[in-house]
């Protein structure tokens, strides 16, 4: 089956050093990592290095649904890029670029075969939009 790559992006009005910290530190991840207000990430673990593992728990606030978002880092270049493989084998690449006083974040991920691609793109983009709002609220 042919793999579909999906691209999402945003520009955050915060310096790249702060964006990197907010993106990679568990104490920040748990505050922005959800697609909607009725979901949250009650815990996050992050060993940010090549071959390091990460695990973010994502669940509905009513406790009826949830899953672990887990994987292994393939490449970590501070303030530039993070590449990882999810535990289901899909690849993700996120790049960070400073442009005109903002930090541009672009993520490309391999879609899974259970849910429609547009639904996956909307969910990942919603999480990225929540990250942007969170980062900009901290400055």
mmCIF file of N, CA and C in Angstrom:
data_model
loop_
_atom_site.group_PDB
_atom_site.id
_atom_site.type_symbol
_atom_site.label_atom_id
_atom_site.label_comp_id
_atom_site.label_asym_id
_atom_site.label_seq_id
_atom_site.Cartn_x
_atom_site.Cartn_y
_atom_site.Cartn_z
ATOM 1 N N UNK A 1 0.838 -1.176 0.000
ATOM 2 C CA UNK A 1 0.000 0.000 0.000
ATOM 3 C C UNK A 1 0.888 1.246 0.000
ATOM 4 N N UNK A 2 0.544 2.208 -0.837
ATOM 5 C CA UNK A 2 1.338 3.430 -0.944
ATOM 6 C C UNK A 2 1.108 4.329 0.269
ATOM 7 N N UNK A 3 2.208 4.907 0.764
ATOM 8 C CA UNK A 3 2.151 5.758 1.948
ATOM 9 C C UNK A 3 1.775 7.177 1.551
ATOM 10 N N UNK A 4 0.853 7.789 2.299
ATOM 11 C CA UNK A 4 0.455 9.173 2.069
ATOM 12 C C UNK A 4 1.148 10.057 3.090
ATOM 13 N N UNK A 5 1.884 11.059 2.600
ATOM 14 C CA UNK A 5 2.523 12.033 3.482
ATOM 15 C C UNK A 5 1.610 13.243 3.632
ATOM 16 N N UNK A 6 1.476 13.720 4.863
ATOM 17 C CA UNK A 6 0.620 14.852 5.176
ATOM 18 C C UNK A 6 1.480 15.950 5.786
ATOM 19 N N UNK A 7 1.259 17.186 5.333
ATOM 20 C CA UNK A 7 2.042 18.329 5.817
ATOM 21 C C UNK A 7 1.137 19.298 6.568
ATOM 22 N N UNK A 8 1.605 19.716 7.745
ATOM 23 C CA UNK A 8 0.946 20.764 8.518
ATOM 24 C C UNK A 8 1.997 21.811 8.863
ATOM 25 N N UNK A 9 1.562 23.028 9.133
ATOM 26 C CA UNK A 9 2.543 24.063 9.466
ATOM 27 C C UNK A 9 1.883 25.234 10.160
ATOM 28 N N UNK A 10 2.736 26.025 10.813
ATOM 29 C CA UNK A 10 2.315 27.263 11.456
ATOM 30 C C UNK A 10 3.542 28.146 11.644
ATOM 31 N N UNK A 11 3.293 29.398 11.952
ATOM 32 C CA UNK A 11 4.365 30.330 12.316
ATOM 33 C C UNK A 11 4.039 30.867 13.703
ATOM 34 N N UNK A 12 4.989 30.702 14.622
ATOM 35 C CA UNK A 12 4.794 31.073 16.025
ATOM 36 C C UNK A 12 5.591 32.344 16.314
ATOM 37 N N UNK A 13 4.945 33.322 16.914
ATOM 38 C CA UNK A 13 5.602 34.590 17.201
ATOM 39 C C UNK A 13 6.434 34.556 18.467
ATOM 40 N N UNK A 14 7.323 33.568 18.542
ATOM 41 C CA UNK A 14 8.193 33.369 19.708
ATOM 42 C C UNK A 14 9.567 32.943 19.181
ATOM 43 N N UNK A 15 10.656 33.375 19.805
ATOM 44 C CA UNK A 15 11.992 32.964 19.352
ATOM 45 C C UNK A 15 12.158 31.439 19.353
ATOM 46 N N UNK A 16 12.973 30.964 18.442
ATOM 47 C CA UNK A 16 13.147 29.531 18.225
ATOM 48 C C UNK A 16 13.615 28.785 19.479
ATOM 49 N N UNK A 17 14.440 29.422 20.311
ATOM 50 C CA UNK A 17 14.928 28.757 21.521
ATOM 51 C C UNK A 17 13.780 28.430 22.469
ATOM 52 N N UNK A 18 12.840 29.369 22.605
ATOM 53 C CA UNK A 18 11.683 29.126 23.466
ATOM 54 C C UNK A 18 10.746 28.103 22.833
ATOM 55 N N UNK A 19 10.534 28.200 21.527
ATOM 56 C CA UNK A 19 9.689 27.229 20.825
ATOM 57 C C UNK A 19 10.219 25.821 21.057
ATOM 58 N N UNK A 20 11.520 25.658 20.940
ATOM 59 C CA UNK A 20 12.139 24.338 21.135
ATOM 60 C C UNK A 20 11.850 23.797 22.540
ATOM 61 N N UNK A 21 12.007 24.658 23.539
ATOM 62 C CA UNK A 21 11.749 24.248 24.924
ATOM 63 C C UNK A 21 10.284 23.871 25.116
ATOM 64 N N UNK A 22 9.378 24.695 24.629
ATOM 65 C CA UNK A 22 7.938 24.421 24.793
ATOM 66 C C UNK A 22 7.538 23.142 24.052
ATOM 67 N N UNK A 23 8.176 22.874 22.910
ATOM 68 C CA UNK A 23 7.860 21.708 22.090
ATOM 69 C C UNK A 23 8.374 20.406 22.706
ATOM 70 N N UNK A 24 9.516 20.476 23.393
ATOM 71 C CA UNK A 24 10.199 19.235 23.790
ATOM 72 C C UNK A 24 10.173 18.917 25.287
ATOM 73 N N UNK A 25 9.821 19.855 26.140
ATOM 74 C CA UNK A 25 9.856 19.628 27.592
ATOM 75 C C UNK A 25 8.519 19.071 28.081
ATOM 76 N N UNK A 26 8.549 17.928 28.769
ATOM 77 C CA UNK A 26 7.304 17.310 29.237
ATOM 78 C C UNK A 26 6.391 18.249 30.020
ATOM 79 N N UNK A 27 6.968 19.136 30.849
ATOM 80 C CA UNK A 27 6.123 20.035 31.631
ATOM 81 C C UNK A 27 5.330 20.999 30.752
ATOM 82 N N UNK A 28 5.803 21.249 29.537
ATOM 83 C CA UNK A 28 5.058 22.067 28.579
ATOM 84 C C UNK A 28 4.161 21.199 27.691
ATOM 85 N N UNK A 29 4.644 20.050 27.251
ATOM 86 C CA UNK A 29 3.880 19.172 26.359
ATOM 87 C C UNK A 29 2.497 18.877 26.940
ATOM 88 N N UNK A 30 2.421 18.612 28.234
ATOM 89 C CA UNK A 30 1.135 18.268 28.847
ATOM 90 C C UNK A 30 0.148 19.439 28.835
ATOM 91 N N UNK A 31 0.631 20.640 28.561
ATOM 92 C CA UNK A 31 -0.246 21.812 28.566
ATOM 93 C C UNK A 31 -0.808 22.159 27.195
ATOM 94 N N UNK A 32 -0.231 21.622 26.118
ATOM 95 C CA UNK A 32 -0.733 21.965 24.776
ATOM 96 C C UNK A 32 -1.085 20.764 23.907
ATOM 97 N N UNK A 33 -0.692 19.576 24.281
ATOM 98 C CA UNK A 33 -0.790 18.407 23.398
ATOM 99 C C UNK A 33 -2.182 17.766 23.399
ATOM 100 N N UNK A 34 -3.129 18.425 22.748
ATOM 101 C CA UNK A 34 -4.463 17.861 22.530
ATOM 102 C C UNK A 34 -5.092 18.596 21.355
ATOM 103 N N UNK A 35 -6.046 17.943 20.710
ATOM 104 C CA UNK A 35 -6.670 18.528 19.524
ATOM 105 C C UNK A 35 -7.898 19.374 19.862
ATOM 106 N N UNK A 36 -8.440 19.209 21.075
ATOM 107 C CA UNK A 36 -9.635 19.973 21.445
ATOM 108 C C UNK A 36 -9.690 20.121 22.969
ATOM 109 N N UNK A 37 -10.593 20.984 23.423
ATOM 110 C CA UNK A 37 -10.694 21.272 24.856
ATOM 111 C C UNK A 37 -11.188 20.087 25.679
ATOM 112 N N UNK A 38 -11.829 19.100 25.040
ATOM 113 C CA UNK A 38 -12.327 17.953 25.796
ATOM 114 C C UNK A 38 -11.312 16.808 25.883
ATOM 115 N N UNK A 39 -10.100 17.045 25.376
ATOM 116 C CA UNK A 39 -8.995 16.083 25.491
ATOM 117 C C UNK A 39 -7.833 16.745 26.211
ATOM 118 N N UNK A 40 -6.915 15.928 26.715
ATOM 119 C CA UNK A 40 -5.707 16.460 27.357
ATOM 120 C C UNK A 40 -4.619 15.387 27.332
ATOM 121 N N UNK A 41 -3.426 15.799 27.750
ATOM 122 C CA UNK A 41 -2.284 14.884 27.908
ATOM 123 C C UNK A 41 -1.896 14.889 29.374
ATOM 124 N N UNK A 42 -2.364 13.909 30.135
ATOM 125 C CA UNK A 42 -2.056 13.913 31.562
ATOM 126 C C UNK A 42 -0.599 13.603 31.892
ATOM 127 N N UNK A 43 0.125 12.982 30.931
ATOM 128 C CA UNK A 43 1.547 12.733 31.195
ATOM 129 C C UNK A 43 2.322 12.710 29.890
ATOM 130 N N UNK A 44 3.594 13.068 30.015
ATOM 131 C CA UNK A 44 4.500 13.038 28.868
ATOM 132 C C UNK A 44 5.892 12.664 29.362
ATOM 133 N N UNK A 45 6.519 11.757 28.646
ATOM 134 C CA UNK A 45 7.911 11.383 28.908
ATOM 135 C C UNK A 45 8.668 11.598 27.610
ATOM 136 N N UNK A 46 9.886 12.155 27.700
ATOM 137 C CA UNK A 46 10.601 12.514 26.486
ATOM 138 C C UNK A 46 12.110 12.397 26.679
ATOM 139 N N UNK A 47 12.715 11.412 26.042
ATOM 140 C CA UNK A 47 14.168 11.221 26.047
ATOM 141 C C UNK A 47 14.676 11.738 24.702
ATOM 142 N N UNK A 48 14.879 13.054 24.628
ATOM 143 C CA UNK A 48 15.138 13.759 23.379
ATOM 144 C C UNK A 48 16.589 13.584 22.912
ATOM 145 N N UNK A 49 16.837 12.451 22.244
ATOM 146 C CA UNK A 49 18.148 12.152 21.654
ATOM 147 C C UNK A 49 17.937 11.042 20.639
ATOM 148 N N UNK A 50 18.883 10.893 19.728
ATOM 149 C CA UNK A 50 18.788 9.811 18.755
ATOM 150 C C UNK A 50 18.660 8.477 19.480
ATOM 151 N N UNK A 51 17.695 7.685 19.084
ATOM 152 C CA UNK A 51 17.335 6.390 19.679
ATOM 153 C C UNK A 51 16.615 6.532 21.022
ATOM 154 N N UNK A 52 16.407 7.773 21.468
ATOM 155 C CA UNK A 52 15.616 8.003 22.676
ATOM 156 C C UNK A 52 14.140 7.782 22.386
ATOM 157 N N UNK A 53 13.403 7.474 23.418
ATOM 158 C CA UNK A 53 11.975 7.185 23.258
ATOM 159 C C UNK A 53 11.126 8.292 23.872
ATOM 160 N N UNK A 54 9.893 8.405 23.353
ATOM 161 C CA UNK A 54 8.935 9.333 23.940
ATOM 162 C C UNK A 54 7.599 8.624 24.091
ATOM 163 N N UNK A 55 6.816 9.100 25.048
ATOM 164 C CA UNK A 55 5.478 8.572 25.283
ATOM 165 C C UNK A 55 4.618 9.695 25.831
ATOM 166 N N UNK A 56 3.553 10.015 25.110
ATOM 167 C CA UNK A 56 2.596 11.026 25.553
ATOM 168 C C UNK A 56 1.243 10.337 25.695
ATOM 169 N N UNK A 57 0.636 10.459 26.842
ATOM 170 C CA UNK A 57 -0.703 9.924 27.048
ATOM 171 C C UNK A 57 -1.715 10.972 26.603
ATOM 172 N N UNK A 58 -2.595 10.594 25.710
ATOM 173 C CA UNK A 58 -3.656 11.487 25.249
ATOM 174 C C UNK A 58 -4.983 10.823 25.589
ATOM 175 N N UNK A 59 -5.868 11.570 26.260
ATOM 176 C CA UNK A 59 -7.157 10.968 26.609
ATOM 177 C C UNK A 59 -8.233 12.034 26.751
ATOM 178 N N UNK A 60 -9.471 11.566 26.610
ATOM 179 C CA UNK A 60 -10.606 12.476 26.798
ATOM 180 C C UNK A 60 -10.680 12.822 28.289
ATOM 181 N N UNK A 61 -11.095 14.043 28.564
ATOM 182 C CA UNK A 61 -11.152 14.487 29.956
ATOM 183 C C UNK A 61 -12.184 13.702 30.761
ATOM 184 N N UNK A 62 -13.175 13.095 30.083
ATOM 185 C CA UNK A 62 -14.160 12.282 30.798
ATOM 186 C C UNK A 62 -13.652 10.857 31.043
ATOM 187 N N UNK A 63 -12.444 10.542 30.546
ATOM 188 C CA UNK A 63 -11.812 9.256 30.787
ATOM 189 C C UNK A 63 -12.345 8.096 29.962
ATOM 190 N N UNK A 64 -13.221 8.363 29.006
ATOM 191 C CA UNK A 64 -13.843 7.286 28.228
ATOM 192 C C UNK A 64 -12.982 6.809 27.064
ATOM 193 N N UNK A 65 -12.063 7.645 26.602
ATOM 194 C CA UNK A 65 -11.195 7.279 25.486
ATOM 195 C C UNK A 65 -9.779 7.723 25.802
ATOM 196 N N UNK A 66 -8.808 7.041 25.185
ATOM 197 C CA UNK A 66 -7.431 7.457 25.368
ATOM 198 C C UNK A 66 -6.480 6.529 24.657
ATOM 199 N N UNK A 67 -5.263 7.020 24.453
ATOM 200 C CA UNK A 67 -4.225 6.219 23.810
ATOM 201 C C UNK A 67 -2.866 6.807 24.146
ATOM 202 N N UNK A 68 -1.834 5.996 23.959
ATOM 203 C CA UNK A 68 -0.462 6.453 24.135
ATOM 204 C C UNK A 68 0.127 6.744 22.766
ATOM 205 N N UNK A 69 0.718 7.912 22.610
ATOM 206 C CA UNK A 69 1.392 8.330 21.389
ATOM 207 C C UNK A 69 2.874 8.098 21.656
ATOM 208 N N UNK A 70 3.453 7.063 21.030
ATOM 209 C CA UNK A 70 4.803 6.638 21.389
ATOM 210 C C UNK A 70 5.676 6.435 20.164
ATOM 211 N N UNK A 71 6.983 6.578 20.366
ATOM 212 C CA UNK A 71 7.911 6.356 19.274
ATOM 213 C C UNK A 71 9.355 6.493 19.718
ATOM 214 N N UNK A 72 10.240 6.462 18.710
ATOM 215 C CA UNK A 72 11.687 6.533 18.920
ATOM 216 C C UNK A 72 12.271 7.585 17.992
ATOM 217 N N UNK A 73 13.145 8.408 18.536
ATOM 218 C CA UNK A 73 13.787 9.459 17.735
ATOM 219 C C UNK A 73 14.840 8.875 16.801
ATOM 220 N N UNK A 74 14.780 9.295 15.536
ATOM 221 C CA UNK A 74 15.772 8.906 14.541
ATOM 222 C C UNK A 74 16.858 9.981 14.404
ATOM 223 N N UNK A 75 16.459 11.230 14.592
ATOM 224 C CA UNK A 75 17.394 12.349 14.464
ATOM 225 C C UNK A 75 16.891 13.520 15.292
ATOM 226 N N UNK A 76 17.800 14.140 16.027
ATOM 227 C CA UNK A 76 17.479 15.350 16.788
ATOM 228 C C UNK A 76 18.594 16.351 16.533
ATOM 229 N N UNK A 77 18.248 17.457 15.877
ATOM 230 C CA UNK A 77 19.184 18.553 15.652
ATOM 231 C C UNK A 77 18.574 19.762 16.360
ATOM 232 N N UNK A 78 19.109 20.122 17.546
ATOM 233 C CA UNK A 78 18.503 21.190 18.332
ATOM 234 C C UNK A 78 18.244 22.459 17.528
ATOM 235 N N UNK A 79 17.042 23.003 17.723
ATOM 236 C CA UNK A 79 16.574 24.237 17.086
ATOM 237 C C UNK A 79 16.393 24.114 15.570
ATOM 238 N N UNK A 80 16.484 22.882 15.005
ATOM 239 C CA UNK A 80 16.344 22.712 13.560
ATOM 240 C C UNK A 80 15.349 21.638 13.161
ATOM 241 N N UNK A 81 15.528 20.417 13.683
ATOM 242 C CA UNK A 81 14.692 19.317 13.203
ATOM 243 C C UNK A 81 14.621 18.166 14.195
ATOM 244 N N UNK A 82 13.484 17.477 14.132
ATOM 245 C CA UNK A 82 13.269 16.270 14.907
ATOM 246 C C UNK A 82 12.618 15.256 13.970
ATOM 247 N N UNK A 83 13.245 14.094 13.837
ATOM 248 C CA UNK A 83 12.675 13.007 13.035
ATOM 249 C C UNK A 83 12.470 11.821 13.958
ATOM 250 N N UNK A 84 11.307 11.170 13.811
ATOM 251 C CA UNK A 84 11.053 10.011 14.656
ATOM 252 C C UNK A 84 10.192 8.989 13.929
ATOM 253 N N UNK A 85 10.207 7.787 14.484
ATOM 254 C CA UNK A 85 9.372 6.701 13.987
ATOM 255 C C UNK A 85 8.393 6.339 15.092
ATOM 256 N N UNK A 86 7.116 6.411 14.762
ATOM 257 C CA UNK A 86 6.092 5.999 15.716
ATOM 258 C C UNK A 86 6.161 4.496 15.911
ATOM 259 N N UNK A 87 5.635 4.010 17.021
ATOM 260 C CA UNK A 87 5.697 2.578 17.298
ATOM 261 C C UNK A 87 4.932 1.742 16.270
ATOM 262 N N UNK A 88 4.040 2.368 15.488
ATOM 263 C CA UNK A 88 3.350 1.628 14.426
ATOM 264 C C UNK A 88 4.125 1.648 13.102
ATOM 265 N N UNK A 89 5.347 2.241 13.121
ATOM 266 C CA UNK A 89 6.217 2.229 11.949
ATOM 267 C C UNK A 89 6.157 3.467 11.075
ATOM 268 N N UNK A 90 5.224 4.362 11.326
ATOM 269 C CA UNK A 90 5.121 5.572 10.503
ATOM 270 C C UNK A 90 6.202 6.577 10.885
ATOM 271 N N UNK A 91 6.641 7.347 9.899
ATOM 272 C CA UNK A 91 7.702 8.342 10.087
ATOM 273 C C UNK A 91 7.104 9.742 10.196
ATOM 274 N N UNK A 92 7.777 10.583 10.995
ATOM 275 C CA UNK A 92 7.387 11.980 11.170
ATOM 276 C C UNK A 92 8.657 12.826 11.150
ATOM 277 N N UNK A 93 8.604 13.965 10.450
ATOM 278 C CA UNK A 93 9.705 14.929 10.438
ATOM 279 C C UNK A 93 9.135 16.300 10.757
ATOM 280 N N UNK A 94 9.715 16.956 11.764
ATOM 281 C CA UNK A 94 9.312 18.315 12.109
ATOM 282 C C UNK A 94 10.541 19.206 12.023
ATOM 283 N N UNK A 95 10.383 20.328 11.305
ATOM 284 C CA UNK A 95 11.483 21.289 11.171
ATOM 285 C C UNK A 95 11.084 22.618 11.807
ATOM 286 N N UNK A 96 12.088 23.320 12.296
ATOM 287 C CA UNK A 96 11.928 24.606 12.957
ATOM 288 C C UNK A 96 12.843 25.597 12.246
ATOM 289 N N UNK A 97 12.279 26.695 11.750
ATOM 290 C CA UNK A 97 13.055 27.686 11.015
ATOM 291 C C UNK A 97 12.655 29.080 11.480
ATOM 292 N N UNK A 98 13.658 29.893 11.801
ATOM 293 C CA UNK A 98 13.367 31.273 12.188
ATOM 294 C C UNK A 98 13.246 32.121 10.928
ATOM 295 N N UNK A 99 12.095 32.810 10.787
ATOM 296 C CA UNK A 99 11.837 33.648 9.608
ATOM 297 C C UNK A 99 11.103 34.901 10.045
ATOM 298 N N UNK A 100 11.682 36.042 9.731
ATOM 299 C CA UNK A 100 11.038 37.330 9.965
ATOM 300 C C UNK A 100 10.501 37.472 11.390
ATOM 301 N N UNK A 101 11.310 37.087 12.368
ATOM 302 C CA UNK A 101 10.947 37.247 13.767
ATOM 303 C C UNK A 101 9.980 36.198 14.301
ATOM 304 N N UNK A 102 9.665 35.206 13.493
ATOM 305 C CA UNK A 102 8.777 34.125 13.932
ATOM 306 C C UNK A 102 9.488 32.794 13.744
ATOM 307 N N UNK A 103 8.963 31.773 14.392
ATOM 308 C CA UNK A 103 9.493 30.423 14.219
ATOM 309 C C UNK A 103 8.486 29.618 13.405
ATOM 310 N N UNK A 104 8.906 29.208 12.232
ATOM 311 C CA UNK A 104 8.051 28.391 11.374
ATOM 312 C C UNK A 104 8.243 26.923 11.747
ATOM 313 N N UNK A 105 7.149 26.244 11.991
ATOM 314 C CA UNK A 105 7.166 24.812 12.291
ATOM 315 C C UNK A 105 6.446 24.092 11.161
ATOM 316 N N UNK A 106 7.117 23.113 10.583
ATOM 317 C CA UNK A 106 6.517 22.295 9.531
ATOM 318 C C UNK A 106 6.680 20.838 9.936
ATOM 319 N N UNK A 107 5.575 20.112 9.968
ATOM 320 C CA UNK A 107 5.609 18.673 10.249
ATOM 321 C C UNK A 107 5.052 17.921 9.050
ATOM 322 N N UNK A 108 5.750 16.863 8.678
ATOM 323 C CA UNK A 108 5.279 15.957 7.642
ATOM 324 C C UNK A 108 5.182 14.583 8.284
ATOM 325 N N UNK A 109 3.993 13.985 8.211
ATOM 326 C CA UNK A 109 3.801 12.675 8.816
ATOM 327 C C UNK A 109 3.163 11.715 7.822
ATOM 328 N N UNK A 110 3.473 10.449 8.004
ATOM 329 C CA UNK A 110 2.857 9.411 7.191
ATOM 330 C C UNK A 110 1.487 9.101 7.791
ATOM 331 N N UNK A 111 0.467 9.192 6.959
ATOM 332 C CA UNK A 111 -0.893 8.923 7.424
ATOM 333 C C UNK A 111 -1.056 7.437 7.731
ATOM 334 N N UNK A 112 -1.934 7.156 8.693
ATOM 335 C CA UNK A 112 -2.271 5.756 8.977
ATOM 336 C C UNK A 112 -3.483 5.374 8.122
ATOM 337 N N UNK A 113 -3.846 4.107 8.140
ATOM 338 C CA UNK A 113 -4.872 3.612 7.225
ATOM 339 C C UNK A 113 -6.247 3.423 7.856
ATOM 340 N N UNK A 114 -6.432 3.840 9.115
ATOM 341 C CA UNK A 114 -7.710 3.632 9.789
ATOM 342 C C UNK A 114 -8.676 4.793 9.554
ATOM 343 N N UNK A 115 -8.192 6.008 9.713
ATOM 344 C CA UNK A 115 -9.033 7.191 9.598
ATOM 345 C C UNK A 115 -8.731 7.935 8.302
ATOM 346 N N UNK A 116 -9.717 8.690 7.773
ATOM 347 C CA UNK A 116 -9.482 9.456 6.540
ATOM 348 C C UNK A 116 -8.310 10.432 6.709
ATOM 349 N N UNK A 117 -7.555 10.616 5.635
ATOM 350 C CA UNK A 117 -6.377 11.490 5.664
ATOM 351 C C UNK A 117 -6.749 12.902 6.103
ATOM 352 N N UNK A 118 -7.851 13.449 5.591
ATOM 353 C CA UNK A 118 -8.240 14.818 5.957
ATOM 354 C C UNK A 118 -8.551 14.934 7.448
ATOM 355 N N UNK A 119 -9.111 13.876 8.024
ATOM 356 C CA UNK A 119 -9.400 13.874 9.465
ATOM 357 C C UNK A 119 -8.092 13.872 10.259
ATOM 358 N N UNK A 120 -7.121 13.084 9.813
ATOM 359 C CA UNK A 120 -5.825 13.048 10.484
ATOM 360 C C UNK A 120 -5.144 14.405 10.382
ATOM 361 N N UNK A 121 -5.171 14.995 9.183
ATOM 362 C CA UNK A 121 -4.543 16.299 8.987
ATOM 363 C C UNK A 121 -5.189 17.341 9.899
ATOM 364 N N UNK A 122 -6.502 17.332 9.985
ATOM 365 C CA UNK A 122 -7.212 18.300 10.831
ATOM 366 C C UNK A 122 -6.832 18.117 12.299
ATOM 367 N N UNK A 123 -6.722 16.873 12.759
ATOM 368 C CA UNK A 123 -6.350 16.615 14.151
ATOM 369 C C UNK A 123 -4.943 17.070 14.468
ATOM 370 N N UNK A 124 -3.993 16.715 13.593
ATOM 371 C CA UNK A 124 -2.605 17.123 13.820
ATOM 372 C C UNK A 124 -2.479 18.650 13.750
ATOM 373 N N UNK A 125 -3.197 19.279 12.801
ATOM 374 C CA UNK A 125 -3.138 20.739 12.682
ATOM 375 C C UNK A 125 -3.742 21.397 13.918
ATOM 376 N N UNK A 126 -4.808 20.840 14.465
ATOM 377 C CA UNK A 126 -5.423 21.394 15.675
ATOM 378 C C UNK A 126 -4.436 21.367 16.849
ATOM 379 N N UNK A 127 -3.691 20.277 16.970
ATOM 380 C CA UNK A 127 -2.677 20.193 18.026
ATOM 381 C C UNK A 127 -1.598 21.252 17.795
ATOM 382 N N UNK A 128 -1.163 21.401 16.557
ATOM 383 C CA UNK A 128 -0.147 22.410 16.233
ATOM 384 C C UNK A 128 -0.676 23.818 16.518
ATOM 385 N N UNK A 129 -1.933 24.072 16.201
ATOM 386 C CA UNK A 129 -2.533 25.379 16.487
ATOM 387 C C UNK A 129 -2.606 25.638 17.988
ATOM 388 N N UNK A 130 -2.887 24.591 18.772
ATOM 389 C CA UNK A 130 -2.899 24.739 20.232
ATOM 390 C C UNK A 130 -1.482 25.019 20.749
ATOM 391 N N UNK A 131 -0.478 24.364 20.135
ATOM 392 C CA UNK A 131 0.899 24.655 20.509
ATOM 393 C C UNK A 131 1.210 26.138 20.273
ATOM 394 N N UNK A 132 0.859 26.640 19.106
ATOM 395 C CA UNK A 132 1.113 28.043 18.756
ATOM 396 C C UNK A 132 0.479 28.973 19.798
ATOM 397 N N UNK A 133 -0.793 28.736 20.126
ATOM 398 C CA UNK A 133 -1.484 29.571 21.109
ATOM 399 C C UNK A 133 -0.806 29.499 22.477
ATOM 400 N N UNK A 134 -0.416 28.294 22.887
ATOM 401 C CA UNK A 134 0.256 28.116 24.169
ATOM 402 C C UNK A 134 1.595 28.854 24.182
ATOM 403 N N UNK A 135 2.414 28.624 23.159
ATOM 404 C CA UNK A 135 3.747 29.254 23.102
ATOM 405 C C UNK A 135 3.633 30.766 23.095
ATOM 406 N N UNK A 136 2.710 31.292 22.318
ATOM 407 C CA UNK A 136 2.565 32.748 22.240
ATOM 408 C C UNK A 136 2.008 33.333 23.538
ATOM 409 N N UNK A 137 1.243 32.538 24.293
ATOM 410 C CA UNK A 137 0.732 33.032 25.578
ATOM 411 C C UNK A 137 1.862 33.177 26.599
ATOM 412 N N UNK A 138 2.919 32.376 26.444
ATOM 413 C CA UNK A 138 4.067 32.454 27.352
ATOM 414 C C UNK A 138 5.101 33.465 26.889
ATOM 415 N N UNK A 139 5.138 33.684 25.573
ATOM 416 C CA UNK A 139 6.100 34.617 24.991
ATOM 417 C C UNK A 139 7.482 34.074 24.869
#
